Amino acid sequence: MINKEILEIKKQFTPENCTITRMCGCYVDAEKVRKYEVNRSFLSLPEEEAFKYFEIFKQTLTGTLGKKLINMEFPLAQEEPGGTQEFLFRLRNSKLEDESLVDEFFNKIIDHYEYGENYYIILIHAVYDVPGRAEDGLEMFDASENIYEYILCSICPVKLSKAGLSYDADQNSIVGRSRDWVVDPPAKGFLFPAFNDRTGDIHQALYFSKKPEELQPKLIEELLGSEIPLSAENQKVTFNEILSETLGEECDFTMVRCIHDNLQEMIEESKEEPEPLELDKFDMRRLLERSGASEDKLEKVETTFEQTAGERRKLMASNIAETKKFSIETPDVVIKVSPDRADLVETKVIDGRRCIVIGINDHVEVNGVDIDIKEEEEV
């Protein structure tokens, strides 16, 4: 899925556009004991309550693609009877009216979701009548193209509200506020099937993780059976390992700065593309070639990529590129430079010592205090 398609589904989570038919919920305590369950028509909820659910569903589809939101493909084996995709397909087609399927689904989460506190599992079924689009891109609501039927799962932590004081109007006094168990925004979730090219794609799902570094592999394996993706942080680590292993002695300051600049350019060039830029082993070779790596280093980059990341793996450019900073670290010094001004930094040998040199203008601050560089030079 791409951002445009995700946004189209999120727009359904309003009172005016609601396409949700049914909602199931299961409240689980820290001992993995079910405390409360619900299975009802979503449209029968009070308006104020439904609005709060809408916010949870929107948040389950919110985040950067490749970080919090990850497109996952089902292996062919999982589409066979007994596979994860086949189970979700039956669950969706049941419209959540088969209590045994819903119960099995909740058990899968309870048994494999690693969380030591209370949480609330929400599962909805919806049927979206996808409007057609004219040549100018405007929607034609009287010209439906297809029906997108899907399920969305949100797993929300439930925590005690903080103790405090509140005003009691009946007593006209300030009293101790009672602590309630409050449903927090979702920590995990998924959408099935994926909404690709404005139609349902039963071969893929969209997975959500509020914390990109905590993907919960066991949960992914049980619910989706998909290949466990590298987290955003691990993609960055993997990218750095590939550079170090491939370039060896060529991995100097100038080379790394060139790679940084070229990667920024590649991201900028793909800005108008609907899908975020991803780098496979061939793209990695082109990046290093563009940055001036020698031929013998280029010959080994594809093999190094396969050994480090995997043969079919791709790295999201936004995960491996430092778009907000250009940092240089030594054991005692950390230098941070605006990413578009990395050219201000260079390395030199001065009086026999290897130095990092930073070009400056007349305005320099030290601990927030303006200093006069000219006076420093004269002394």
Short mmCIF file of N, CA, C and O in Angstrom, two decimals, residues 60-112:
data_model
loop_
_atom_site.label_atom_id
_atom_site.label_comp_id
_atom_site.label_asym_id
_atom_site.label_seq_id
_atom_site.Cartn_x
_atom_site.Cartn_y
_atom_site.Cartn_z
N THR A 60 -4.22 3.33 13.97
CA THR A 60 -3.68 2.05 13.54
C THR A 60 -3.16 2.12 12.11
O THR A 60 -2.41 1.24 11.68
N LEU A 61 -3.57 3.14 11.38
CA LEU A 61 -3.11 3.33 10.00
C LEU A 61 -2.29 4.61 9.87
O LEU A 61 -2.25 5.22 8.79
N THR A 62 -1.63 5.01 10.95
CA THR A 62 -0.86 6.24 10.94
C THR A 62 0.62 5.95 11.20
O THR A 62 0.95 5.19 12.10
N GLY A 63 1.48 6.56 10.40
CA GLY A 63 2.91 6.39 10.59
C GLY A 63 3.63 6.35 9.26
O GLY A 63 3.02 6.27 8.20
N THR A 64 4.95 6.40 9.33
CA THR A 64 5.77 6.38 8.12
C THR A 64 5.84 4.97 7.56
O THR A 64 6.10 4.01 8.29
N LEU A 65 5.60 4.85 6.25
CA LEU A 65 5.74 3.55 5.60
C LEU A 65 7.18 3.06 5.73
O LEU A 65 8.12 3.80 5.50
N GLY A 66 7.31 1.80 6.10
CA GLY A 66 8.64 1.23 6.28
C GLY A 66 9.14 1.35 7.70
O GLY A 66 10.13 0.71 8.07
N LYS A 67 8.46 2.14 8.52
CA LYS A 67 8.82 2.27 9.93
C LYS A 67 7.67 1.74 10.79
O LYS A 67 7.70 0.62 11.28
N LYS A 68 6.64 2.56 10.95
CA LYS A 68 5.49 2.13 11.74
C LYS A 68 4.50 1.30 10.94
O LYS A 68 3.77 0.48 11.49
N LEU A 69 4.43 1.54 9.64
CA LEU A 69 3.54 0.80 8.76
C LEU A 69 4.37 -0.02 7.78
O LEU A 69 5.21 0.54 7.06
N ILE A 70 4.14 -1.33 7.75
CA ILE A 70 4.96 -2.21 6.94
C ILE A 70 4.09 -3.09 6.06
O ILE A 70 3.20 -3.81 6.56
N ASN A 71 4.31 -3.04 4.75
CA ASN A 71 3.62 -3.93 3.83
C ASN A 71 4.22 -5.33 3.96
O ASN A 71 5.43 -5.50 3.85
N MET A 72 3.36 -6.31 4.17
CA MET A 72 3.83 -7.68 4.31
C MET A 72 3.11 -8.60 3.33
O MET A 72 1.89 -8.49 3.15
N GLU A 73 3.89 -9.48 2.73
CA GLU A 73 3.35 -10.42 1.75
C GLU A 73 3.27 -11.81 2.36
O GLU A 73 4.17 -12.25 3.07
N PHE A 74 2.17 -12.51 2.09
CA PHE A 74 2.00 -13.86 2.60
C PHE A 74 2.79 -14.84 1.74
O PHE A 74 2.68 -14.83 0.51
N PRO A 75 3.58 -15.72 2.37
CA PRO A 75 4.20 -16.80 1.61
C PRO A 75 3.11 -17.69 1.02
O PRO A 75 2.01 -17.81 1.59
N LEU A 76 3.37 -18.32 -0.12
CA LEU A 76 2.36 -19.15 -0.79
C LEU A 76 1.83 -20.24 0.13
O LEU A 76 0.65 -20.59 0.09
N ALA A 77 2.72 -20.79 0.97
CA ALA A 77 2.29 -21.87 1.87
C ALA A 77 1.21 -21.41 2.84
O ALA A 77 0.37 -22.22 3.27
N GLN A 78 1.21 -20.11 3.19
CA GLN A 78 0.22 -19.60 4.14
C GLN A 78 -1.15 -19.40 3.50
O GLN A 78 -2.12 -19.11 4.21
N GLU A 79 -1.24 -19.55 2.18
CA GLU A 79 -2.53 -19.42 1.50
C GLU A 79 -3.21 -20.77 1.32
O GLU A 79 -4.31 -20.85 0.81
N GLU A 80 -2.53 -21.82 1.76
CA GLU A 80 -3.11 -23.16 1.74
C GLU A 80 -4.00 -23.35 2.97
O GLU A 80 -3.89 -22.61 3.94
N PRO A 81 -4.90 -24.36 2.94
CA PRO A 81 -5.74 -24.63 4.12
C PRO A 81 -4.89 -24.78 5.38
O PRO A 81 -3.89 -25.49 5.40
N GLY A 82 -5.28 -24.07 6.43
CA GLY A 82 -4.54 -24.09 7.68
C GLY A 82 -3.50 -23.00 7.79
O GLY A 82 -2.92 -22.81 8.86
N GLY A 83 -3.27 -22.26 6.71
CA GLY A 83 -2.29 -21.18 6.72
C GLY A 83 -2.85 -19.91 7.33
O GLY A 83 -4.06 -19.76 7.52
N THR A 84 -1.97 -18.98 7.64
CA THR A 84 -2.40 -17.73 8.28
C THR A 84 -3.29 -16.90 7.36
O THR A 84 -4.29 -16.33 7.81
N GLN A 85 -2.93 -16.81 6.09
CA GLN A 85 -3.74 -16.02 5.15
C GLN A 85 -5.11 -16.65 4.96
O GLN A 85 -6.13 -15.95 4.91
N GLU A 86 -5.13 -17.98 4.86
CA GLU A 86 -6.40 -18.68 4.66
C GLU A 86 -7.32 -18.47 5.86
O GLU A 86 -8.53 -18.29 5.71
N PHE A 87 -6.73 -18.45 7.07
CA PHE A 87 -7.53 -18.22 8.28
C PHE A 87 -8.11 -16.81 8.28
O PHE A 87 -9.31 -16.62 8.56
N LEU A 88 -7.28 -15.81 7.98
CA LEU A 88 -7.77 -14.43 7.95
C LEU A 88 -8.82 -14.24 6.87
O LEU A 88 -9.78 -13.46 7.04
N PHE A 89 -8.65 -14.95 5.76
CA PHE A 89 -9.62 -14.87 4.66
C PHE A 89 -10.98 -15.39 5.13
O PHE A 89 -12.03 -14.79 4.86
N ARG A 90 -10.97 -16.51 5.86
CA ARG A 90 -12.23 -17.06 6.38
C ARG A 90 -12.83 -16.13 7.44
O ARG A 90 -14.05 -15.95 7.50
N LEU A 91 -11.95 -15.55 8.25
CA LEU A 91 -12.43 -14.64 9.29
C LEU A 91 -13.11 -13.43 8.67
O LEU A 91 -14.18 -13.01 9.12
N ARG A 92 -12.49 -12.88 7.63
CA ARG A 92 -13.10 -11.73 6.96
C ARG A 92 -14.43 -12.11 6.32
O ARG A 92 -15.43 -11.39 6.43
N ASN A 93 -14.45 -13.25 5.63
CA ASN A 93 -15.67 -13.67 4.93
C ASN A 93 -16.81 -14.00 5.89
O ASN A 93 -17.99 -13.95 5.51
N SER A 94 -16.48 -14.30 7.14
CA SER A 94 -17.52 -14.60 8.14
C SER A 94 -18.20 -13.34 8.63
O SER A 94 -19.20 -13.41 9.34
N LYS A 95 -17.62 -12.19 8.27
CA LYS A 95 -18.13 -10.88 8.72
C LYS A 95 -18.15 -10.78 10.25
O LYS A 95 -18.93 -10.05 10.84
N LEU A 96 -17.29 -11.57 10.89
CA LEU A 96 -17.12 -11.63 12.35
C LEU A 96 -18.36 -12.16 13.06
O LEU A 96 -18.54 -11.94 14.26
N GLU A 97 -19.19 -12.90 12.32
CA GLU A 97 -20.39 -13.47 12.92
C GLU A 97 -20.17 -14.91 13.38
O GLU A 97 -21.02 -15.48 14.05
N ASP A 98 -19.02 -15.49 13.00
CA ASP A 98 -18.67 -16.84 13.45
C ASP A 98 -17.88 -16.71 14.75
O ASP A 98 -16.69 -16.39 14.76
N GLU A 99 -18.53 -16.96 15.88
CA GLU A 99 -17.91 -16.74 17.18
C GLU A 99 -16.70 -17.64 17.41
O GLU A 99 -15.74 -17.25 18.08
N SER A 100 -16.71 -18.86 16.85
CA SER A 100 -15.58 -19.77 17.04
C SER A 100 -14.33 -19.24 16.34
O SER A 100 -13.21 -19.36 16.87
N LEU A 101 -14.48 -18.64 15.15
CA LEU A 101 -13.35 -18.05 14.44
C LEU A 101 -12.80 -16.83 15.19
O LEU A 101 -11.59 -16.66 15.31
N VAL A 102 -13.71 -16.00 15.67
CA VAL A 102 -13.29 -14.82 16.43
C VAL A 102 -12.56 -15.25 17.70
O VAL A 102 -11.53 -14.67 18.07
N ASP A 103 -13.10 -16.28 18.36
CA ASP A 103 -12.48 -16.78 19.58
C ASP A 103 -11.07 -17.31 19.30
O ASP A 103 -10.13 -17.07 20.06
N GLU A 104 -10.91 -18.02 18.18
CA GLU A 104 -9.59 -18.55 17.80
C GLU A 104 -8.63 -17.41 17.50
O GLU A 104 -7.44 -17.49 17.84
N PHE A 105 -9.14 -16.37 16.87
CA PHE A 105 -8.30 -15.21 16.56
C PHE A 105 -7.80 -14.55 17.84
O PHE A 105 -6.60 -14.24 17.96
N PHE A 106 -8.68 -14.34 18.80
CA PHE A 106 -8.27 -13.73 20.06
C PHE A 106 -7.23 -14.60 20.77
O PHE A 106 -6.26 -14.08 21.35
N ASN A 107 -7.40 -15.91 20.71
CA ASN A 107 -6.44 -16.81 21.35
C ASN A 107 -5.05 -16.70 20.73
O ASN A 107 -4.04 -16.78 21.42
N LYS A 108 -5.00 -16.54 19.42
CA LYS A 108 -3.71 -16.39 18.73
C LYS A 108 -2.96 -15.18 19.28
O LYS A 108 -1.74 -15.24 19.51
N ILE A 109 -3.68 -14.08 19.50
CA ILE A 109 -3.04 -12.87 20.02
C ILE A 109 -2.65 -13.05 21.48
O ILE A 109 -1.52 -12.74 21.89
N ILE A 110 -3.57 -13.56 22.29
CA ILE A 110 -3.31 -13.71 23.72
C ILE A 110 -2.10 -14.62 23.96
O ILE A 110 -1.28 -14.37 24.84
N ASP A 111 -1.99 -15.66 23.16
CA ASP A 111 -0.89 -16.62 23.34
C ASP A 111 0.46 -16.11 22.87
O ASP A 111 1.50 -16.58 23.34
N HIS A 112 0.46 -15.15 21.94
CA HIS A 112 1.73 -14.75 21.32
C HIS A 112 2.09 -13.27 21.45
O HIS A 112 3.18 -12.87 21.06
#
